[in-house]
PDB file of C-alpha atoms and ligand atoms in Angstrom:
ATOM      1  CA  UNK I   1     -12.701  -8.100   5.363  1.00 98.00           C
ATOM      2  CA  UNK I   2     -11.218  -8.303   8.926  1.00 98.00           C
ATOM      3  CA  UNK I   3      -7.832  -6.888   9.510  1.00 98.00           C
ATOM      4  CA  UNK I   4      -5.703  -6.927  12.940  1.00 98.00           C
ATOM      5  CA  UNK I   5      -2.639  -4.974  13.059  1.00 99.00           C
ATOM      6  CA  UNK I   6       0.087  -5.931  15.653  1.00 99.00           C
ATOM      7  CA  UNK I   7       1.791  -2.594  16.658  1.00 98.00           C
ATOM      8  CA  UNK I   8       3.542  -0.739  19.561  1.00 98.00           C
ATOM      9  CA  UNK I   9       1.814   2.347  18.094  1.00 98.00           C
ATOM     10  CA  UNK I  10      -2.050   1.587  17.836  1.00 98.00           C
ATOM     11  CA  UNK I  11      -2.953   5.277  17.883  1.00 98.00           C
ATOM     12  CA  UNK I  12      -1.198   5.790  14.418  1.00 98.00           C
ATOM     13  CA  UNK I  13      -3.766   3.694  12.769  1.00 98.00           C
ATOM     14  CA  UNK I  14      -6.487   6.304  13.665  1.00 98.00           C
ATOM     15  CA  UNK I  15      -5.304   7.981  10.616  1.00 98.00           C
ATOM     16  CA  UNK I  16      -7.057   5.220   8.439  1.00 98.00           C
ATOM     17  CA  UNK I  17     -10.408   5.251  10.270  1.00 98.00           C
ATOM     18  CA  UNK I  18     -10.547   9.144  10.656  1.00 98.00           C
ATOM     19  CA  UNK I  19     -10.317  10.399   7.116  1.00 98.00           C
ATOM     20  CA  UNK I  20     -11.149   9.770   3.466  1.00 98.00           C
ATOM     21  CA  UNK I  21     -11.867   6.617   1.660  1.00 98.00           C
ATOM     22  CA  UNK I  22     -10.452   4.163   4.173  1.00 98.00           C
ATOM     23  CA  UNK I  23     -12.748   5.845   6.888  1.00 98.00           C
ATOM     24  CA  UNK I  24     -15.817   5.567   4.804  1.00 98.00           C
ATOM     25  CA  UNK I  25     -15.048   1.862   4.037  1.00 98.00           C
ATOM     26  CA  UNK I  26     -14.675   1.211   7.667  1.00 98.00           C
ATOM     27  CA  UNK I  27     -17.790   3.105   8.668  1.00 98.00           C
ATOM     28  CA  UNK I  28     -19.640   1.219   5.966  1.00 97.00           C
ATOM     29  CA  UNK I  29     -18.627  -1.907   7.495  1.00 98.00           C
ATOM     30  CA  UNK I  30     -16.707  -3.201   4.416  1.00 98.00           C
ATOM     31  CA  UNK I  31     -13.673  -3.598   6.708  1.00 98.00           C
ATOM     32  CA  UNK I  32     -12.980  -4.068  10.314  1.00 98.00           C
ATOM     33  CA  UNK I  33      -9.640  -2.723  11.548  1.00 98.00           C
ATOM     34  CA  UNK I  34      -8.332  -3.598  15.045  1.00 98.00           C
ATOM     35  CA  UNK I  35      -5.033  -3.514  16.814  1.00 98.00           C
ATOM     36  CA  UNK I  36      -3.201  -5.519  19.184  1.00 98.00           C
ATOM     37  CA  UNK I  37      -0.406  -4.130  21.182  1.00 98.00           C
ATOM     38  CA  UNK I  38       2.393  -6.597  22.162  1.00 98.00           C
ATOM     39  CA  UNK I  39       3.258  -4.438  24.943  1.00 98.00           C
ATOM     40  CA  UNK I  40       0.009  -5.794  26.652  1.00 98.00           C
ATOM     41  CA  UNK I  41       1.474  -9.226  26.693  1.00 98.00           C
ATOM     42  CA  UNK I  42       4.894  -8.382  28.183  1.00 98.00           C
ATOM     43  CA  UNK I  43       5.545 -10.095  31.414  1.00 96.00           C
ATOM     44  CA  UNK I  44       8.311  -8.494  33.168  1.00 96.00           C
ATOM     45  CA  UNK I  45       7.852  -5.278  35.436  1.00 97.00           C
ATOM     46  CA  UNK I  46       8.984  -3.022  32.720  1.00 98.00           C
ATOM     47  CA  UNK I  47       6.596  -4.469  30.068  1.00 98.00           C
ATOM     48  CA  UNK I  48       9.652  -4.951  27.804  1.00 98.00           C
ATOM     49  CA  UNK I  49       8.819  -6.175  24.285  1.00 98.00           C
ATOM     50  CA  UNK I  50      12.645  -5.769  22.990  1.00 98.00           C
ATOM     51  CA  UNK I  51      15.994  -6.982  24.134  1.00 98.00           C
ATOM     52  CA  UNK I  52      19.674  -6.826  22.968  1.00 98.00           C
ATOM     53  CA  UNK I  53      20.800  -8.750  19.973  1.00 98.00           C
ATOM     54  CA  UNK I  54      22.618 -12.051  20.376  1.00 98.00           C
ATOM     55  CA  UNK I  55      26.109 -11.558  18.949  1.00 98.00           C
ATOM     56  CA  UNK I  56      26.164  -8.000  19.866  1.00 98.00           C
ATOM     57  CA  UNK I  57      25.816  -4.944  17.867  1.00 98.00           C
ATOM     58  CA  UNK I  58      23.723  -1.802  18.089  1.00 98.00           C
ATOM     59  CA  UNK I  59      20.076  -1.599  18.510  1.00 98.00           C
ATOM     60  CA  UNK I  60      17.304  -3.779  19.993  1.00 98.00           C
ATOM     61  CA  UNK I  61      15.300  -6.651  18.589  1.00 98.00           C
ATOM     62  CA  UNK I  62      11.823  -7.546  19.245  1.00 98.00           C
ATOM     63  CA  UNK I  63      11.595 -10.627  21.284  1.00 98.00           C
ATOM     64  CA  UNK I  64       9.253 -13.704  20.427  1.00 98.00           C
ATOM     65  CA  UNK I  65       7.103 -14.254  23.292  1.00 98.00           C
ATOM     66  CA  UNK I  66       4.932 -10.829  23.463  1.00 98.00           C
ATOM     67  CA  UNK I  67       4.683 -11.091  19.631  1.00 98.00           C
ATOM     68  CA  UNK I  68       3.567 -14.471  19.521  1.00 98.00           C
ATOM     69  CA  UNK I  69       0.969 -13.915  22.330  1.00 98.00           C
ATOM     70  CA  UNK I  70      -0.349 -10.846  20.283  1.00 98.00           C
ATOM     71  CA  UNK I  71      -0.805 -12.896  17.110  1.00 98.00           C
ATOM     72  CA  UNK I  72      -2.560 -15.445  19.281  1.00 98.00           C
ATOM     73  CA  UNK I  73      -4.908 -12.819  20.767  1.00 98.00           C
ATOM     74  CA  UNK I  74      -5.308 -11.329  17.342  1.00 98.00           C
ATOM     75  CA  UNK I  75      -6.455 -14.590  15.943  1.00 98.00           C
ATOM     76  CA  UNK I  76      -9.024 -15.160  18.869  1.00 97.00           C
ATOM     77  CA  UNK I  77     -10.303 -11.705  18.306  1.00 97.00           C
ATOM     78  CA  UNK I  78     -11.362 -12.601  14.712  1.00 97.00           C
ATOM     79  CA  UNK I  79     -14.509 -14.230  13.492  1.00 95.00           C
ATOM     80  CA  UNK I  80     -12.873 -17.179  11.577  1.00 92.00           C
ATOM     81  CA  UNK I  81     -16.047 -19.368  11.365  1.00 94.00           C
ATOM     82  CA  UNK I  82     -15.750 -21.330   7.942  1.00 94.00           C
ATOM     83  CA  UNK I  83     -13.026 -19.121   6.889  1.00 91.00           C
ATOM     84  CA  UNK I  84      -9.358 -19.936   6.293  1.00 92.00           C
ATOM     85  CA  UNK I  85      -6.828 -18.914   8.774  1.00 96.00           C
ATOM     86  CA  UNK I  86      -5.660 -15.376   8.314  1.00 98.00           C
ATOM     87  CA  UNK I  87      -2.600 -14.838   6.539  1.00 98.00           C
ATOM     88  CA  UNK I  88       0.204 -13.055   8.704  1.00 98.00           C
ATOM     89  CA  UNK I  89       2.073 -10.316   6.775  1.00 98.00           C
ATOM     90  CA  UNK I  90       5.164  -8.690   8.268  1.00 98.00           C
ATOM     91  CA  UNK I  91       6.124  -5.250   6.861  1.00 98.00           C
ATOM     92  CA  UNK I  92      10.016  -5.205   6.930  1.00 98.00           C
ATOM     93  CA  UNK I  93      12.803  -3.690   4.641  1.00 98.00           C
ATOM     94  CA  UNK I  94      13.754  -7.240   3.893  1.00 98.00           C
ATOM     95  CA  UNK I  95      10.394  -8.093   2.279  1.00 98.00           C
ATOM     96  CA  UNK I  96       9.436  -8.253  -1.478  1.00 98.00           C
ATOM     97  CA  UNK I  97       8.313  -4.689  -2.473  1.00 98.00           C
ATOM     98  CA  UNK I  98       4.676  -4.482  -2.651  1.00 98.00           C
ATOM     99  CA  UNK I  99       3.023  -3.801  -6.083  1.00 96.00           C
ATOM    100  CA  UNK I 100      -0.486  -3.110  -7.446  1.00 94.00           C
ATOM    101  CA  UNK I 101      -0.851  -6.853  -8.457  1.00 95.00           C
ATOM    102  CA  UNK I 102      -0.119  -8.294  -4.937  1.00 98.00           C
ATOM    103  CA  UNK I 103      -2.270  -5.775  -3.370  1.00 98.00           C
ATOM    104  CA  UNK I 104      -5.253  -6.818  -5.459  1.00 97.00           C
ATOM    105  CA  UNK I 105      -4.421 -10.319  -4.542  1.00 98.00           C
ATOM    106  CA  UNK I 106      -4.298  -9.444  -0.870  1.00 98.00           C
ATOM    107  CA  UNK I 107      -7.505  -7.526  -1.163  1.00 98.00           C
ATOM    108  CA  UNK I 108      -9.500 -10.978  -1.969  1.00 98.00           C
ATOM    109  CA  UNK I 109      -8.518 -12.365   1.666  1.00 98.00           C
ATOM    110  CA  UNK I 110     -11.246 -12.690   4.367  1.00 98.00           C
ATOM    111  CA  UNK I 111      -8.757 -11.762   7.003  1.00 98.00           C
ATOM    112  CA  UNK I 112      -5.296 -10.383   7.450  1.00 98.00           C
ATOM    113  CA  UNK I 113      -3.000 -10.051  10.362  1.00 98.00           C
ATOM    114  CA  UNK I 114      -0.169  -7.371   9.727  1.00 99.00           C
ATOM    115  CA  UNK I 115       2.692  -7.295  11.990  1.00 98.00           C
ATOM    116  CA  UNK I 116       4.562  -4.057  12.439  1.00 98.00           C
ATOM    117  CA  UNK I 117       8.290  -4.099  13.581  1.00 98.00           C
ATOM    118  CA  UNK I 118      10.127  -1.318  15.559  1.00 97.00           C
ATOM    119  CA  UNK I 119      13.915  -1.079  16.635  1.00 96.00           C
ATOM    120  CA  UNK I 120      16.048  -3.380  14.455  1.00 96.00           C
ATOM    121  CA  UNK I 121      13.282  -5.788  13.678  1.00 97.00           C
ATOM    122  CA  UNK I 122      11.962  -8.912  15.081  1.00 98.00           C
ATOM    123  CA  UNK I 123      13.544 -12.232  16.254  1.00 98.00           C
ATOM    124  CA  UNK I 124      13.833 -14.403  13.096  1.00 98.00           C
ATOM    125  CA  UNK I 125      12.235 -17.273  14.776  1.00 98.00           C
ATOM    126  CA  UNK I 126       9.023 -15.478  15.164  1.00 98.00           C
ATOM    127  CA  UNK I 127       9.201 -14.865  11.184  1.00 98.00           C
ATOM    128  CA  UNK I 128       9.898 -18.666  10.682  1.00 98.00           C
ATOM    129  CA  UNK I 129       7.106 -19.932  12.890  1.00 98.00           C
ATOM    130  CA  UNK I 130       4.321 -17.302  12.162  1.00 98.00           C
ATOM    131  CA  UNK I 131       4.755 -15.203   9.234  1.00 98.00           C
ATOM    132  CA  UNK I 132       3.460 -16.207   5.678  1.00 98.00           C
ATOM    133  CA  UNK I 133       4.729 -13.185   3.704  1.00 98.00           C
ATOM    134  CA  UNK I 134       7.319 -10.374   4.279  1.00 98.00           C
ATOM    135  CA  UNK I 135       6.525  -7.194   2.486  1.00 98.00           C
ATOM    136  CA  UNK I 136       8.452  -3.869   1.881  1.00 98.00           C
ATOM    137  CA  UNK I 137       7.476  -0.412   0.627  1.00 98.00           C
ATOM    138  CA  UNK I 138      10.712  -0.228  -1.328  1.00 98.00           C
ATOM    139  CA  UNK I 139      14.387   0.764  -1.034  1.00 98.00           C
ATOM    140  CA  UNK I 140      14.415   3.535   1.514  1.00 98.00           C
ATOM    141  CA  UNK I 141      14.539   3.663   5.259  1.00 98.00           C
ATOM    142  CA  UNK I 142      11.308   4.551   7.489  1.00 98.00           C
ATOM    143  CA  UNK I 143      11.319   4.299  11.149  1.00 98.00           C
ATOM    144  CA  UNK I 144       9.001   1.234  11.678  1.00 98.00           C
ATOM    145  CA  UNK I 145       6.422  -0.924   9.997  1.00 98.00           C
ATOM    146  CA  UNK I 146       3.240   1.184  10.946  1.00 98.00           C
ATOM    147  CA  UNK I 147       3.514   3.512   8.041  1.00 98.00           C
ATOM    148  CA  UNK I 148       4.083   0.700   5.765  1.00 98.00           C
ATOM    149  CA  UNK I 149       1.182  -1.204   7.035  1.00 98.00           C
ATOM    150  CA  UNK I 150      -1.086   1.913   6.460  1.00 98.00           C
ATOM    151  CA  UNK I 151       0.170   2.245   2.987  1.00 98.00           C
ATOM    152  CA  UNK I 152      -0.603  -1.397   2.362  1.00 98.00           C
ATOM    153  CA  UNK I 153      -4.082  -1.102   3.952  1.00 98.00           C
ATOM    154  CA  UNK I 154      -4.941   2.074   2.127  1.00 98.00           C
ATOM    155  CA  UNK I 155      -4.072   0.551  -1.230  1.00 98.00           C
ATOM    156  CA  UNK I 156      -6.070  -2.666  -0.402  1.00 98.00           C
ATOM    157  CA  UNK I 157      -9.020  -0.955   1.057  1.00 98.00           C
ATOM    158  CA  UNK I 158      -9.707   1.104  -2.041  1.00 97.00           C
ATOM    159  CA  UNK I 159      -9.857  -2.155  -4.016  1.00 97.00           C
ATOM    160  CA  UNK I 160     -12.762  -3.520  -1.884  1.00 98.00           C
ATOM    161  CA  UNK I 161     -15.942  -3.732  -3.684  1.00 97.00           C
ATOM    162  CA  UNK I 162     -18.037  -0.666  -2.701  1.00 96.00           C
ATOM    163  CA  UNK I 163     -15.113   1.181  -1.159  1.00 97.00           C
ATOM    164  CA  UNK I 164     -15.028   3.824  -4.001  1.00 96.00           C
ATOM    165  CA  UNK I 165     -17.659   6.254  -4.977  1.00 91.00           C
ATOM    166  CA  UNK I 166     -19.023   6.610  -8.464  1.00 84.00           C
ATOM    167  CA  UNK I 167     -16.373   9.145  -9.153  1.00 81.00           C
ATOM    168  CA  UNK I 168     -13.315   7.073  -7.987  1.00 84.00           C
ATOM    169  CA  UNK I 169     -13.611   3.882 -10.002  1.00 76.00           C
ATOM    170  CA  UNK I 170     -10.606   1.578  -9.151  1.00 68.00           C
ATOM    171  CA  UNK I 171     -10.139   0.271 -12.660  1.00 62.00           C
ATOM    172  CA  UNK I 172      -9.848   3.888 -14.017  1.00 59.00           C
ATOM    173  CA  UNK I 173      -6.604   4.164 -11.842  1.00 63.00           C
ATOM    174  CA  UNK I 174      -3.423   4.324 -13.574  1.00 59.00           C
ATOM    175  CA  UNK I 175      -1.737   0.953 -13.300  1.00 75.00           C
ATOM    176  CA  UNK I 176      -4.973  -0.964 -12.839  1.00 67.00           C
ATOM    177  CA  UNK I 177      -4.630  -2.271 -16.465  1.00 77.00           C
ATOM    178  CA  UNK I 178      -1.248  -1.214 -17.609  1.00 89.00           C
ATOM    179  CA  UNK I 179       1.923   0.351 -15.942  1.00 90.00           C
ATOM    180  CA  UNK I 180       1.337   3.709 -17.516  1.00 96.00           C
ATOM    181  CA  UNK I 181       1.593   7.077 -15.673  1.00 98.00           C
ATOM    182  CA  UNK I 182      -1.437   9.279 -15.686  1.00 97.00           C
ATOM    183  CA  UNK I 183      -1.814  12.346 -17.989  1.00 98.00           C
ATOM    184  CA  UNK I 184      -2.030  16.016 -16.583  1.00 98.00           C
ATOM    185  CA  UNK I 185      -5.169  17.258 -15.118  1.00 98.00           C
ATOM    186  CA  UNK I 186      -6.855  20.676 -15.286  1.00 98.00           C
ATOM    187  CA  UNK I 187      -9.636  22.595 -13.840  1.00 98.00           C
ATOM    188  CA  UNK I 188     -11.082  26.131 -13.742  1.00 98.00           C
ATOM    189  CA  UNK I 189     -10.074  28.963 -14.188  1.00 98.00           C
ATOM    190  CA  UNK I 190      -9.101  28.537 -17.821  1.00 98.00           C
ATOM    191  CA  UNK I 191      -6.128  30.841 -17.308  1.00 98.00           C
ATOM    192  CA  UNK I 192      -3.970  30.840 -14.088  1.00 98.00           C
ATOM    193  CA  UNK I 193      -1.137  33.527 -13.763  1.00 97.00           C
ATOM    194  CA  UNK I 194      -0.982  33.583 -17.600  1.00 98.00           C
ATOM    195  CA  UNK I 195      -0.938  29.920 -18.043  1.00 98.00           C
ATOM    196  CA  UNK I 196      -3.700  28.517 -20.330  1.00 98.00           C
ATOM    197  CA  UNK I 197      -5.305  25.021 -20.200  1.00 98.00           C
ATOM    198  CA  UNK I 198      -4.156  23.159 -23.253  1.00 98.00           C
ATOM    199  CA  UNK I 199      -6.625  24.173 -26.009  1.00 98.00           C
ATOM    200  CA  UNK I 200      -7.604  20.617 -27.079  1.00 98.00           C
ATOM    201  CA  UNK I 201      -9.247  19.964 -23.622  1.00 98.00           C
ATOM    202  CA  UNK I 202     -11.693  22.908 -24.365  1.00 98.00           C
ATOM    203  CA  UNK I 203     -12.440  21.779 -27.922  1.00 98.00           C
ATOM    204  CA  UNK I 204     -15.091  19.157 -26.952  1.00 98.00           C
ATOM    205  CA  UNK I 205     -13.621  16.781 -29.465  1.00 98.00           C
ATOM    206  CA  UNK I 206     -13.521  13.604 -27.407  1.00 98.00           C
ATOM    207  CA  UNK I 207     -11.519  11.701 -29.809  1.00 98.00           C
ATOM    208  CA  UNK I 208      -8.918  14.371 -30.010  1.00 98.00           C
ATOM    209  CA  UNK I 209      -8.901  14.621 -26.067  1.00 98.00           C
ATOM    210  CA  UNK I 210      -8.590  10.958 -25.786  1.00 98.00           C
ATOM    211  CA  UNK I 211      -5.488  10.759 -28.112  1.00 98.00           C
ATOM    212  CA  UNK I 212      -3.899  13.888 -26.403  1.00 98.00           C
ATOM    213  CA  UNK I 213      -4.148  12.304 -22.973  1.00 98.00           C
ATOM    214  CA  UNK I 214      -2.912   8.940 -24.350  1.00 98.00           C
ATOM    215  CA  UNK I 215       0.164  10.681 -25.738  1.00 98.00           C
ATOM    216  CA  UNK I 216       0.842  12.702 -22.737  1.00 98.00           C
ATOM    217  CA  UNK I 217       0.815   9.451 -20.659  1.00 98.00           C
ATOM    218  CA  UNK I 218       3.399   7.726 -23.137  1.00 98.00           C
ATOM    219  CA  UNK I 219       5.605  10.678 -23.028  1.00 98.00           C
ATOM    220  CA  UNK I 220       5.770  10.991 -19.383  1.00 98.00           C
ATOM    221  CA  UNK I 221       6.092   7.355 -18.741  1.00 98.00           C
ATOM    222  CA  UNK I 222       9.093   7.329 -21.368  1.00 98.00           C
ATOM    223  CA  UNK I 223      10.595  10.412 -19.680  1.00 98.00           C
ATOM    224  CA  UNK I 224      10.030   9.646 -15.763  1.00 98.00           C
ATOM    225  CA  UNK I 225       9.790   5.825 -15.789  1.00 98.00           C
ATOM    226  CA  UNK I 226      11.885   4.207 -18.560  1.00 98.00           C
ATOM    227  CA  UNK I 227      11.646   0.970 -16.336  1.00 97.00           C
ATOM    228  CA  UNK I 228       7.779   1.043 -16.871  1.00 97.00           C
ATOM    229  CA  UNK I 229       8.201   2.195 -20.552  1.00 98.00           C
ATOM    230  CA  UNK I 230      10.509  -0.776 -21.447  1.00 97.00           C
ATOM    231  CA  UNK I 231       7.749  -3.264 -20.289  1.00 95.00           C
ATOM    232  CA  UNK I 232       4.865  -1.764 -22.350  1.00 97.00           C
ATOM    233  CA  UNK I 233       3.450  -3.442 -25.396  1.00 97.00           C
ATOM    234  CA  UNK I 234       2.724  -0.510 -27.800  1.00 98.00           C
ATOM    235  CA  UNK I 235      -0.265  -0.443 -30.149  1.00 98.00           C
ATOM    236  CA  UNK I 236      -0.033   0.918 -33.533  1.00 98.00           C
ATOM    237  CA  UNK I 237      -1.746   4.046 -32.472  1.00 98.00           C
ATOM    238  CA  UNK I 238       0.367   4.466 -29.452  1.00 98.00           C
ATOM    239  CA  UNK I 239       3.630   4.006 -31.690  1.00 98.00           C
ATOM    240  CA  UNK I 240       2.211   6.738 -34.015  1.00 98.00           C
ATOM    241  CA  UNK I 241       1.481   9.102 -31.119  1.00 98.00           C
ATOM    242  CA  UNK I 242       5.246   8.736 -30.091  1.00 98.00           C
ATOM    243  CA  UNK I 243       6.245   9.401 -33.703  1.00 98.00           C
ATOM    244  CA  UNK I 244       4.326  12.969 -33.843  1.00 96.00           C
TER     245      UNK I 244
HETATM  246  C1  LIG A 301      21.154  -1.144  10.548  1.00 61.24           C
HETATM  247  C2  LIG A 301      20.076  -0.608   9.588  1.00 61.24           C
HETATM  248  N1  LIG A 301      18.737  -0.589  10.169  1.00 61.24           N
HETATM  249  C3  LIG A 301      18.379   0.868  10.738  1.00 61.24           C
HETATM  250  C4  LIG A 301      18.688   1.882   9.709  1.00 61.24           C
HETATM  251  C5  LIG A 301      17.890  -1.313   9.512  1.00 61.24           C
HETATM  252  C6  LIG A 301      16.461  -0.844   9.515  1.00 61.24           C
HETATM  253  C7  LIG A 301      15.690  -1.386  10.743  1.00 61.24           C
HETATM  254  C8  LIG A 301      14.350  -1.140  10.929  1.00 61.24           C
HETATM  255  C9  LIG A 301      15.762  -0.039   8.919  1.00 61.24           C
HETATM  256  C10 LIG A 301      14.526   0.265   8.953  1.00 61.24           C
HETATM  257  C11 LIG A 301      13.732  -0.252  10.019  1.00 61.24           C
HETATM  258  C12 LIG A 301      12.416  -0.003  10.021  1.00 61.24           C
HETATM  259  N2  LIG A 301      11.636  -0.121   8.714  1.00 61.24           N
HETATM  260  C13 LIG A 301      10.502  -0.908   8.671  1.00 61.24           C
HETATM  261  O1  LIG A 301      10.147  -1.606   9.541  1.00 61.24           O
HETATM  262  C14 LIG A 301       9.775  -1.235   7.369  1.00 61.24           C
HETATM  263  C15 LIG A 301      10.339  -0.573   6.069  1.00 61.24           C
HETATM  264  C16 LIG A 301      11.318   0.243   5.591  1.00 61.24           C
HETATM  265  O2  LIG A 301      12.325   0.750   6.297  1.00 61.24           O
HETATM  266  N3  LIG A 301      11.522   0.655   4.208  1.00 61.24           N
HETATM  267  C17 LIG A 301      10.709  -0.066   3.436  1.00 61.24           C
HETATM  268  N4  LIG A 301       9.609  -0.684   3.870  1.00 61.24           N
HETATM  269  C18 LIG A 301       9.456  -1.001   5.133  1.00 61.24           C
HETATM  270  S1  LIG A 301       8.297  -1.959   5.713  1.00 61.24           S
HETATM  271  C19 LIG A 301       8.785  -1.833   7.146  1.00 61.24           C
END
């Protein structure tokens, strides 16, 4: 998969190529990650990429020309032979919140351009002309699109075939099959500051352990995420576990 990120802060993306599953996927060649800085396409002597909003008000708006040229440069730099044109995604507080389903779908693309906004956002005409999809992390304010793009990319990269090791299977993830929270996990030592590991996990009874974990997942989802719990279609076994 080829990803090109349009950003005023390209160094932030070193976080993805430096550590962990994302770094390994890039090193293995499962993904190429490049950046284009709109600043490099600014024409005036201050290399401006922003200007004051028409109609007045606080803050600045990212202007069309440097962004449009940056997107053009990103497209030119990608190998698009026999491939569909890359989807252009704009990370923005006005976008639709990303979820696992959309991430898995985007992970199927051959190429993507991810646009990161700063300041109050970007000129709407650039969005109208060039953006296929506007995506958000959710209803809280962060300072720009870069961290949001990195969240999107991390979540996508771990879905690429071969990105996860044997001990990191993607369909074992909570949410892969059903929106259910994970059960609690424990490791050695057996006792920490007087706190024992739940006995069932030491019993060797794999069926009892499976039922205990499922019950914990159901109880936690009901307690912490009633919005998810409402959506669940519970099996007879699950209803019985909740009755206990
Ligand atoms: C006048 C209100 N503005 C500033 C508080 C609105 C505003 C502009 C730009 C709020 C945030 C941002 C920068 N955020 C993003 O670019 C962003 C974002 C987010 O803030 N929350 C969730 N998802 C995303 S994706 C991109």
